[in-house]
PDB file of C-alpha atoms and ligand atoms in Angstrom:
ATOM      1  CA  MET J   8     164.270 130.168 114.050  1.00 88.00           C
ATOM      2  CA  GLU J   9     168.015 131.430 114.740  1.00 93.00           C
ATOM      3  CA  ILE J  10     171.003 129.463 113.881  1.00 97.00           C
ATOM      4  CA  SER J  11     172.779 129.638 117.330  1.00 97.00           C
ATOM      5  CA  LEU J  12     176.449 128.277 118.220  1.00 98.00           C
ATOM      6  CA  ARG J  13     176.615 130.021 121.158  1.00 97.00           C
ATOM      7  CA  ASN J  14     178.928 128.918 124.057  1.00 96.00           C
ATOM      8  CA  GLN J  15     180.673 126.445 121.454  1.00 98.00           C
ATOM      9  CA  VAL J  16     184.177 126.282 120.139  1.00 98.00           C
ATOM     10  CA  ALA J  17     185.006 125.731 116.691  1.00 99.00           C
ATOM     11  CA  VAL J  18     188.399 124.967 114.971  1.00 99.00           C
ATOM     12  CA  VAL J  19     188.366 126.058 111.442  1.00 99.00           C
ATOM     13  CA  THR J  20     191.521 124.836 109.630  1.00 98.00           C
ATOM     14  CA  GLY J  21     192.736 126.969 106.734  1.00 98.00           C
ATOM     15  CA  GLY J  22     190.442 129.779 108.090  1.00 98.00           C
ATOM     16  CA  SER J  23     192.998 132.449 107.346  1.00 98.00           C
ATOM     17  CA  SER J  24     191.627 132.724 103.648  1.00 97.00           C
ATOM     18  CA  GLY J  25     188.933 131.894 100.959  1.00 98.00           C
ATOM     19  CA  ILE J  26     186.167 129.309 101.872  1.00 98.00           C
ATOM     20  CA  GLY J  27     187.887 128.949 105.480  1.00 98.00           C
ATOM     21  CA  SER J  28     187.470 132.543 106.091  1.00 98.00           C
ATOM     22  CA  GLY J  29     184.134 132.902 104.889  1.00 98.00           C
ATOM     23  CA  ILE J  30     183.131 129.890 107.172  1.00 98.00           C
ATOM     24  CA  ALA J  31     185.014 131.165 110.240  1.00 98.00           C
ATOM     25  CA  LYS J  32     183.222 134.448 110.257  1.00 98.00           C
ATOM     26  CA  SER J  33     179.639 132.709 109.752  1.00 98.00           C
ATOM     27  CA  LEU J  34     180.360 130.717 112.773  1.00 98.00           C
ATOM     28  CA  ALA J  35     181.468 133.395 114.707  1.00 98.00           C
ATOM     29  CA  SER J  36     178.679 135.769 114.032  1.00 98.00           C
ATOM     30  CA  ALA J  37     176.499 132.861 115.141  1.00 98.00           C
ATOM     31  CA  GLY J  38     178.070 132.881 118.533  1.00 98.00           C
ATOM     32  CA  ALA J  39     180.701 130.297 118.321  1.00 98.00           C
ATOM     33  CA  THR J  40     184.457 131.036 119.597  1.00 98.00           C
ATOM     34  CA  VAL J  41     186.502 130.346 116.247  1.00 98.00           C
ATOM     35  CA  ILE J  42     190.308 129.138 116.453  1.00 98.00           C
ATOM     36  CA  VAL J  43     191.274 130.726 112.800  1.00 98.00           C
ATOM     37  CA  ASN J  44     193.911 128.147 111.697  1.00 98.00           C
ATOM     38  CA  HIS J  45     196.537 128.880 109.107  1.00 98.00           C
ATOM     39  CA  SER J  46     199.496 127.082 108.043  1.00 98.00           C
ATOM     40  CA  SER J  47     202.555 128.885 108.198  1.00 97.00           C
ATOM     41  CA  GLU J  48     204.565 132.061 109.126  1.00 97.00           C
ATOM     42  CA  ARG J  49     203.159 133.648 105.634  1.00 96.00           C
ATOM     43  CA  SER J  50     199.611 132.923 106.467  1.00 97.00           C
ATOM     44  CA  ARG J  51     199.847 134.841 109.749  1.00 98.00           C
ATOM     45  CA  ASP J  52     198.676 138.314 108.750  1.00 98.00           C
ATOM     46  CA  GLU J  53     195.678 137.111 106.733  1.00 98.00           C
ATOM     47  CA  ALA J  54     194.761 134.876 109.745  1.00 98.00           C
ATOM     48  CA  GLN J  55     194.980 138.122 111.839  1.00 98.00           C
ATOM     49  CA  ALA J  56     193.183 140.127 109.437  1.00 98.00           C
ATOM     50  CA  VAL J  57     190.440 137.705 109.434  1.00 98.00           C
ATOM     51  CA  LEU J  58     190.095 137.517 113.222  1.00 98.00           C
ATOM     52  CA  LYS J  59     190.061 141.069 113.287  1.00 98.00           C
ATOM     53  CA  GLU J  60     186.801 141.125 111.233  1.00 98.00           C
ATOM     54  CA  ILE J  61     185.182 138.613 113.988  1.00 98.00           C
ATOM     55  CA  THR J  62     186.097 140.902 116.949  1.00 98.00           C
ATOM     56  CA  ASP J  63     185.198 143.998 115.185  1.00 98.00           C
ATOM     57  CA  ALA J  64     182.218 142.760 114.526  1.00 98.00           C
ATOM     58  CA  GLY J  65     181.776 141.288 118.401  1.00 98.00           C
ATOM     59  CA  GLY J  66     182.564 137.790 117.811  1.00 98.00           C
ATOM     60  CA  LYS J  67     185.448 135.964 119.739  1.00 98.00           C
ATOM     61  CA  GLY J  68     188.591 133.862 118.395  1.00 98.00           C
ATOM     62  CA  ILE J  69     192.226 133.291 118.365  1.00 98.00           C
ATOM     63  CA  THR J  70     194.618 132.572 115.592  1.00 98.00           C
ATOM     64  CA  TYR J  71     196.462 129.401 115.617  1.00 98.00           C
ATOM     65  CA  GLN J  72     199.410 128.385 113.366  1.00 98.00           C
ATOM     66  CA  CYS J  73     199.631 124.774 112.400  1.00 98.00           C
ATOM     67  CA  ASP J  74     200.107 122.375 109.606  1.00 98.00           C
ATOM     68  CA  VAL J  75     197.722 119.981 109.430  1.00 98.00           C
ATOM     69  CA  SER J  76     199.379 117.611 107.432  1.00 98.00           C
ATOM     70  CA  LYS J  77     201.786 117.076 110.860  1.00 98.00           C
ATOM     71  CA  GLU J  78     200.703 115.027 113.327  1.00 98.00           C
ATOM     72  CA  ASP J  79     202.701 116.570 116.452  1.00 98.00           C
ATOM     73  CA  GLN J  80     201.268 119.870 115.262  1.00 98.00           C
ATOM     74  CA  VAL J  81     197.639 118.987 115.150  1.00 99.00           C
ATOM     75  CA  VAL J  82     197.963 116.993 118.333  1.00 99.00           C
ATOM     76  CA  LYS J  83     199.159 120.323 119.811  1.00 98.00           C
ATOM     77  CA  MET J  84     196.538 122.492 118.456  1.00 99.00           C
ATOM     78  CA  PHE J  85     193.613 120.509 120.144  1.00 99.00           C
ATOM     79  CA  GLU J  86     195.650 120.477 123.289  1.00 98.00           C
ATOM     80  CA  ASP J  87     196.342 123.971 123.257  1.00 98.00           C
ATOM     81  CA  THR J  88     192.436 124.812 122.404  1.00 98.00           C
ATOM     82  CA  VAL J  89     191.194 122.569 124.878  1.00 98.00           C
ATOM     83  CA  SER J  90     193.483 123.866 127.585  1.00 98.00           C
ATOM     84  CA  GLN J  91     192.377 127.275 126.522  1.00 98.00           C
ATOM     85  CA  PHE J  92     188.666 126.947 125.936  1.00 98.00           C
ATOM     86  CA  GLY J  93     187.750 123.945 127.589  1.00 98.00           C
ATOM     87  CA  THR J  94     186.659 121.596 124.897  1.00 98.00           C
ATOM     88  CA  VAL J  95     185.956 121.358 121.058  1.00 98.00           C
ATOM     89  CA  ASP J  96     182.681 121.178 119.953  1.00 99.00           C
ATOM     90  CA  ILE J  97     182.943 121.837 116.442  1.00 99.00           C
ATOM     91  CA  LEU J  98     185.517 120.893 113.730  1.00 99.00           C
ATOM     92  CA  ILE J  99     185.528 122.463 110.081  1.00 99.00           C
ATOM     93  CA  ASN J 100     188.346 120.551 108.260  1.00 98.00           C
ATOM     94  CA  ASN J 101     188.492 122.963 105.374  1.00 98.00           C
ATOM     95  CA  ALA J 102     192.339 123.336 104.609  1.00 98.00           C
ATOM     96  CA  GLY J 103     192.809 122.370 100.943  1.00 98.00           C
ATOM     97  CA  ILE J 104     195.780 122.699  98.456  1.00 98.00           C
ATOM     98  CA  GLN J 105     196.162 122.099  94.931  1.00 98.00           C
ATOM     99  CA  LYS J 106     199.099 121.048  93.027  1.00 98.00           C
ATOM    100  CA  ASP J 107     197.834 120.712  89.401  1.00 98.00           C
ATOM    101  CA  SER J 108     199.894 118.654  86.791  1.00 98.00           C
ATOM    102  CA  LYS J 109     199.545 116.538  83.638  1.00 98.00           C
ATOM    103  CA  PHE J 110     199.101 113.115  85.286  1.00 98.00           C
ATOM    104  CA  THR J 111     202.354 111.819  83.338  1.00 98.00           C
ATOM    105  CA  GLU J 112     204.224 114.725  84.777  1.00 98.00           C
ATOM    106  CA  MET J 113     202.891 114.415  88.414  1.00 98.00           C
ATOM    107  CA  THR J 114     205.868 114.651  90.611  1.00 98.00           C
ATOM    108  CA  LEU J 115     205.521 112.154  94.051  1.00 98.00           C
ATOM    109  CA  ASP J 116     205.963 115.535  95.855  1.00 98.00           C
ATOM    110  CA  GLN J 117     202.950 117.209  94.090  1.00 98.00           C
ATOM    111  CA  TRP J 118     200.841 113.609  95.178  1.00 98.00           C
ATOM    112  CA  ASN J 119     202.106 114.050  98.530  1.00 98.00           C
ATOM    113  CA  ALA J 120     201.381 117.363  99.241  1.00 98.00           C
ATOM    114  CA  VAL J 121     198.129 117.365  98.207  1.00 98.00           C
ATOM    115  CA  ILE J 122     196.951 113.996  99.838  1.00 99.00           C
ATOM    116  CA  GLY J 123     199.041 115.142 102.867  1.00 98.00           C
ATOM    117  CA  VAL J 124     196.731 118.303 103.548  1.00 98.00           C
ATOM    118  CA  ASN J 125     193.516 117.602 101.926  1.00 98.00           C
ATOM    119  CA  LEU J 126     193.168 114.033 103.055  1.00 99.00           C
ATOM    120  CA  THR J 127     195.817 113.117 105.860  1.00 99.00           C
ATOM    121  CA  GLY J 128     195.030 116.604 107.405  1.00 99.00           C
ATOM    122  CA  GLN J 129     191.588 115.786 107.687  1.00 99.00           C
ATOM    123  CA  PHE J 130     192.148 112.379 109.119  1.00 99.00           C
ATOM    124  CA  LEU J 131     194.505 113.865 111.682  1.00 99.00           C
ATOM    125  CA  CYS J 132     192.013 116.490 112.905  1.00 99.00           C
ATOM    126  CA  ALA J 133     188.831 114.519 112.968  1.00 99.00           C
ATOM    127  CA  ARG J 134     190.817 111.660 115.072  1.00 99.00           C
ATOM    128  CA  GLU J 135     191.820 114.474 117.477  1.00 99.00           C
ATOM    129  CA  ALA J 136     188.243 116.518 117.551  1.00 99.00           C
ATOM    130  CA  ILE J 137     186.612 112.992 118.101  1.00 99.00           C
ATOM    131  CA  LYS J 138     188.848 112.120 121.036  1.00 99.00           C
ATOM    132  CA  GLU J 139     187.891 115.515 122.449  1.00 99.00           C
ATOM    133  CA  PHE J 140     184.184 115.050 121.834  1.00 99.00           C
ATOM    134  CA  LEU J 141     183.856 111.577 123.662  1.00 98.00           C
ATOM    135  CA  ARG J 142     186.025 112.746 126.612  1.00 98.00           C
ATOM    136  CA  ARG J 143     183.791 115.734 127.082  1.00 98.00           C
ATOM    137  CA  GLY J 144     180.606 114.173 126.563  1.00 98.00           C
ATOM    138  CA  ILE J 145     176.983 115.477 125.468  1.00 98.00           C
ATOM    139  CA  ASP J 146     176.743 118.608 127.379  1.00 97.00           C
ATOM    140  CA  PRO J 147     173.179 120.163 126.529  1.00 96.00           C
ATOM    141  CA  SER J 148     174.006 123.684 127.616  1.00 96.00           C
ATOM    142  CA  ARG J 149     176.228 123.624 124.258  1.00 97.00           C
ATOM    143  CA  SER J 150     174.366 121.384 122.031  1.00 98.00           C
ATOM    144  CA  VAL J 151     172.023 118.393 121.884  1.00 98.00           C
ATOM    145  CA  ALA J 152     175.168 116.488 120.008  1.00 98.00           C
ATOM    146  CA  CYS J 153     178.340 115.558 121.482  1.00 98.00           C
ATOM    147  CA  GLY J 154     180.080 116.936 118.405  1.00 98.00           C
ATOM    148  CA  LYS J 155     180.336 118.185 114.791  1.00 99.00           C
ATOM    149  CA  ILE J 156     182.443 117.734 112.021  1.00 99.00           C
ATOM    150  CA  ILE J 157     181.978 119.207 108.727  1.00 99.00           C
ATOM    151  CA  HIS J 158     184.532 118.441 105.857  1.00 99.00           C
ATOM    152  CA  ILE J 159     185.130 120.815 103.183  1.00 98.00           C
ATOM    153  CA  SER J 160     185.183 118.480 100.200  1.00 98.00           C
ATOM    154  CA  SER J 161     184.640 120.064  96.446  1.00 98.00           C
ATOM    155  CA  VAL J 162     182.400 119.100  93.236  1.00 98.00           C
ATOM    156  CA  HIS J 163     185.582 116.925  92.613  1.00 98.00           C
ATOM    157  CA  GLU J 164     184.392 114.157  94.874  1.00 98.00           C
ATOM    158  CA  ILE J 165     181.944 112.975  92.220  1.00 98.00           C
ATOM    159  CA  ILE J 166     183.288 115.109  89.050  1.00 97.00           C
ATOM    160  CA  PRO J 167     186.452 113.827  87.521  1.00 97.00           C
ATOM    161  CA  TRP J 168     189.014 116.083  87.097  1.00 97.00           C
ATOM    162  CA  ALA J 169     191.835 116.121  84.072  1.00 97.00           C
ATOM    163  CA  GLY J 170     195.072 117.687  85.416  1.00 98.00           C
ATOM    164  CA  HIS J 171     194.333 117.480  88.963  1.00 98.00           C
ATOM    165  CA  ALA J 172     194.552 113.581  89.523  1.00 98.00           C
ATOM    166  CA  ASN J 173     196.119 114.279  93.060  1.00 98.00           C
ATOM    167  CA  TYR J 174     192.968 116.794  94.169  1.00 98.00           C
ATOM    168  CA  ALA J 175     190.084 115.170  92.872  1.00 98.00           C
ATOM    169  CA  SER J 176     191.317 111.676  94.399  1.00 98.00           C
ATOM    170  CA  SER J 177     191.761 113.400  97.551  1.00 99.00           C
ATOM    171  CA  LYS J 178     188.045 114.649  97.489  1.00 98.00           C
ATOM    172  CA  GLY J 179     186.791 111.497  96.693  1.00 98.00           C
ATOM    173  CA  ALA J 180     188.779 109.930  99.396  1.00 98.00           C
ATOM    174  CA  ILE J 181     186.588 112.482 101.740  1.00 98.00           C
ATOM    175  CA  ARG J 182     183.591 111.083 101.051  1.00 98.00           C
ATOM    176  CA  MET J 183     184.444 107.494 102.429  1.00 98.00           C
ATOM    177  CA  LEU J 184     186.265 109.362 105.208  1.00 98.00           C
ATOM    178  CA  MET J 185     183.247 111.534 106.036  1.00 99.00           C
ATOM    179  CA  GLN J 186     180.594 108.180 106.072  1.00 98.00           C
ATOM    180  CA  THR J 187     182.640 105.869 107.693  1.00 99.00           C
ATOM    181  CA  LEU J 188     183.179 108.278 110.585  1.00 99.00           C
ATOM    182  CA  ALA J 189     179.262 109.005 110.527  1.00 99.00           C
ATOM    183  CA  GLN J 190     178.560 105.346 110.784  1.00 98.00           C
ATOM    184  CA  GLU J 191     181.497 104.715 113.490  1.00 98.00           C
ATOM    185  CA  TYR J 192     180.439 107.453 115.801  1.00 98.00           C
ATOM    186  CA  GLY J 193     176.720 107.966 114.976  1.00 98.00           C
ATOM    187  CA  ALA J 194     175.540 106.333 118.253  1.00 98.00           C
ATOM    188  CA  ASN J 195     177.821 108.588 120.062  1.00 98.00           C
ATOM    189  CA  LYS J 196     176.052 111.669 118.598  1.00 98.00           C
ATOM    190  CA  ILE J 197     178.686 112.776 116.548  1.00 99.00           C
ATOM    191  CA  ARG J 198     177.408 114.185 113.508  1.00 99.00           C
ATOM    192  CA  VAL J 199     179.652 114.091 110.634  1.00 99.00           C
ATOM    193  CA  ASN J 200     179.300 115.632 107.008  1.00 99.00           C
ATOM    194  CA  SER J 201     180.604 117.168 104.076  1.00 99.00           C
ATOM    195  CA  ILE J 202     180.166 120.530 101.904  1.00 99.00           C
ATOM    196  CA  CYS J 203     181.029 120.381  98.407  1.00 99.00           C
ATOM    197  CA  PRO J 204     181.676 123.783  96.979  1.00 98.00           C
ATOM    198  CA  GLY J 205     181.603 124.360  93.456  1.00 98.00           C
ATOM    199  CA  ALA J 206     183.578 127.138  91.974  1.00 98.00           C
ATOM    200  CA  ILE J 207     183.859 129.775  94.853  1.00 98.00           C
ATOM    201  CA  GLN J 208     185.821 132.852  94.308  1.00 98.00           C
ATOM    202  CA  THR J 209     188.864 132.490  96.397  1.00 96.00           C
ATOM    203  CA  PRO J 210     192.587 132.283  95.529  1.00 94.00           C
ATOM    204  CA  ILE J 211     192.950 128.846  94.913  1.00 94.00           C
ATOM    205  CA  ASN J 212     191.103 129.350  91.505  1.00 95.00           C
ATOM    206  CA  LYS J 213     192.124 132.375  90.498  1.00 96.00           C
ATOM    207  CA  ASP J 214     193.085 131.488  87.323  1.00 96.00           C
ATOM    208  CA  ALA J 215     189.404 130.840  86.290  1.00 96.00           C
ATOM    209  CA  TRP J 216     188.058 133.860  87.208  1.00 97.00           C
ATOM    210  CA  SER J 217     190.484 136.648  87.113  1.00 97.00           C
ATOM    211  CA  THR J 218     190.042 137.708  83.353  1.00 97.00           C
ATOM    212  CA  PRO J 219     186.679 138.357  81.452  1.00 97.00           C
ATOM    213  CA  GLU J 220     187.286 135.303  79.418  1.00 97.00           C
ATOM    214  CA  ALA J 221     188.081 132.752  82.208  1.00 97.00           C
ATOM    215  CA  LEU J 222     185.167 133.910  83.854  1.00 97.00           C
ATOM    216  CA  ASN J 223     182.815 133.495  80.914  1.00 97.00           C
ATOM    217  CA  SER J 224     184.202 129.806  80.407  1.00 96.00           C
ATOM    218  CA  LEU J 225     183.704 128.993  83.970  1.00 97.00           C
ATOM    219  CA  LEU J 226     180.261 130.549  83.886  1.00 96.00           C
ATOM    220  CA  HIS J 227     179.328 127.690  81.246  1.00 95.00           C
ATOM    221  CA  LEU J 228     179.720 124.960  83.833  1.00 95.00           C
ATOM    222  CA  ILE J 229     177.491 127.010  86.203  1.00 97.00           C
ATOM    223  CA  PRO J 230     173.657 126.713  85.465  1.00 97.00           C
ATOM    224  CA  TYR J 231     172.870 129.400  88.075  1.00 97.00           C
ATOM    225  CA  ASP J 232     175.257 131.911  86.033  1.00 97.00           C
ATOM    226  CA  ARG J 233     177.187 133.371  89.054  1.00 98.00           C
ATOM    227  CA  ILE J 234     180.464 132.254  90.802  1.00 98.00           C
ATOM    228  CA  GLY J 235     179.969 131.227  94.191  1.00 98.00           C
ATOM    229  CA  GLN J 236     181.225 133.489  97.500  1.00 98.00           C
ATOM    230  CA  PRO J 237     183.014 132.099 100.617  1.00 98.00           C
ATOM    231  CA  GLU J 238     179.477 132.975 102.715  1.00 97.00           C
ATOM    232  CA  ASP J 239     177.534 130.930 100.037  1.00 98.00           C
ATOM    233  CA  ILE J 240     179.668 128.008 102.036  1.00 98.00           C
ATOM    234  CA  GLY J 241     179.937 129.905 105.617  1.00 98.00           C
ATOM    235  CA  ASN J 242     175.733 130.215 105.597  1.00 97.00           C
ATOM    236  CA  LEU J 243     175.538 126.146 105.384  1.00 98.00           C
ATOM    237  CA  ALA J 244     178.323 125.462 107.345  1.00 98.00           C
ATOM    238  CA  ALA J 245     176.598 127.383 110.339  1.00 98.00           C
ATOM    239  CA  PHE J 246     173.477 125.564 109.958  1.00 98.00           C
ATOM    240  CA  LEU J 247     175.058 121.978 109.798  1.00 98.00           C
ATOM    241  CA  ALA J 248     177.022 122.608 112.598  1.00 98.00           C
ATOM    242  CA  SER J 249     173.671 124.006 114.613  1.00 98.00           C
ATOM    243  CA  ASP J 250     171.099 121.862 116.246  1.00 98.00           C
ATOM    244  CA  LEU J 251     168.682 122.776 113.601  1.00 98.00           C
ATOM    245  CA  ALA J 252     170.677 120.198 111.621  1.00 98.00           C
ATOM    246  CA  ASP J 253     170.440 117.955 114.490  1.00 98.00           C
ATOM    247  CA  TYR J 254     168.944 114.817 112.228  1.00 98.00           C
ATOM    248  CA  ILE J 255     171.727 115.504 109.393  1.00 98.00           C
ATOM    249  CA  THR J 256     174.701 113.099 109.166  1.00 99.00           C
ATOM    250  CA  GLY J 257     176.510 111.315 106.935  1.00 98.00           C
ATOM    251  CA  THR J 258     175.700 113.151 103.798  1.00 98.00           C
ATOM    252  CA  SER J 259     177.465 115.384 100.883  1.00 98.00           C
ATOM    253  CA  ILE J 260     175.788 118.967 100.216  1.00 98.00           C
ATOM    254  CA  PHE J 261     176.797 120.439  96.969  1.00 98.00           C
ATOM    255  CA  VAL J 262     176.541 123.958  97.167  1.00 98.00           C
ATOM    256  CA  ASP J 263     177.725 124.905  93.319  1.00 98.00           C
ATOM    257  CA  GLY J 264     175.129 126.670  91.482  1.00 98.00           C
ATOM    258  CA  GLY J 265     174.147 123.579  89.489  1.00 98.00           C
ATOM    259  CA  MET J 266     177.458 122.590  88.659  1.00 98.00           C
ATOM    260  CA  THR J 267     176.746 118.942  89.383  1.00 98.00           C
ATOM    261  CA  THR J 268     173.788 118.837  86.997  1.00 97.00           C
ATOM    262  CA  PHE J 269     176.652 118.416  84.316  1.00 93.00           C
ATOM    263  CA  GLU J 270     175.418 121.824  82.394  1.00 89.00           C
ATOM    264  CA  SER J 271     177.613 120.852  79.237  1.00 86.00           C
ATOM    265  CA  PHE J 272     174.580 118.431  78.559  1.00 85.00           C
ATOM    266  CA  SER J 273     172.074 121.182  78.254  1.00 86.00           C
ATOM    267  CA  THR J 274     172.624 121.352  74.551  1.00 86.00           C
ATOM    268  CA  GLY J 275     174.233 117.787  74.063  1.00 81.00           C
ATOM    269  CA  GLY J 276     174.163 114.191  74.727  1.00 85.00           C
TER     270      GLY J 276
HETATM  271  C1  BGC E   2     188.581 123.867  93.290  1.00 74.99           C
HETATM  272  C2  BGC E   2     188.449 124.909  92.162  1.00 74.99           C
HETATM  273  C3  BGC E   2     187.234 124.521  91.452  1.00 74.99           C
HETATM  274  C4  BGC E   2     186.037 124.421  91.490  1.00 74.99           C
HETATM  275  C5  BGC E   2     185.390 123.703  90.648  1.00 74.99           C
HETATM  276  C6  BGC E   2     187.112 123.406  93.459  1.00 74.99           C
HETATM  277  O1  BGC E   2     187.127 122.233  94.560  1.00 74.99           O
HETATM  278  O2  BGC E   2     189.250 123.974  94.407  1.00 74.99           O
HETATM  279  O3  BGC E   2     189.805 125.441  91.648  1.00 74.99           O
HETATM  280  O4  BGC E   2     187.099 125.871  90.598  1.00 74.99           O
HETATM  281  O5  BGC E   2     186.496 123.064  92.300  1.00 74.99           O
HETATM  282  O6  BGC E   2     185.996 123.183  89.229  1.00 74.99           O
END
């Protein structure tokens, strides 16, 4: 059994770092041409480094700067991708940020920034991707499905998170966005799913693993007793995007070392 994404074009938002970079590399190694999206000039070098790893390993792709919270930029990213590569087969809706704050001190800017990238960004990219999937139609030389969307959500899709109301709200909403799209476009053979990562060792949660004390307290939340790596998510993303997962749609898959078993209850309750 082989996971193949040959002849397929994948847009990975936030592909320049963290989980996104792991997914970009996994999809490329399964044969997809990958658009490694990054949000700003500042992340250009990182995106190019990810692309270099992809091409050094024999894969294909480009980098593309676009702030997913901006409608005109998202529309242009999809237009440019289609004009360069013919179509888009896979969208990995990954770009995400945290702006943490105690709730009573959370500014509207912090709220809007997180909702803008994590939720509105996923809406805008999904809309443009689905329009392109429908325009192209099913092409069996690419995939038995018309298109695949994978939302990168979080364990905080279901675990409330004090001090992170904006982030947890955005992730909870992604579940409904994902399921609604799966329902609305199932008959068109568009598959829509979410991956919900737990604690993955990336820059977004550096404070939670960069000292031995922090890592030790983080591991108390993870029955499997290790922090996750971007390739743990990349492996599942490649499978979910492939035809091996053709009957999977409308679901959230948790990749969290057991975090959602609520380990604190192993000795209490
Ligand atoms: C957050 C991380 C956090 C993890 C587990 C993720 O969605 O981005 O900062 O470590 O959830 O709590």
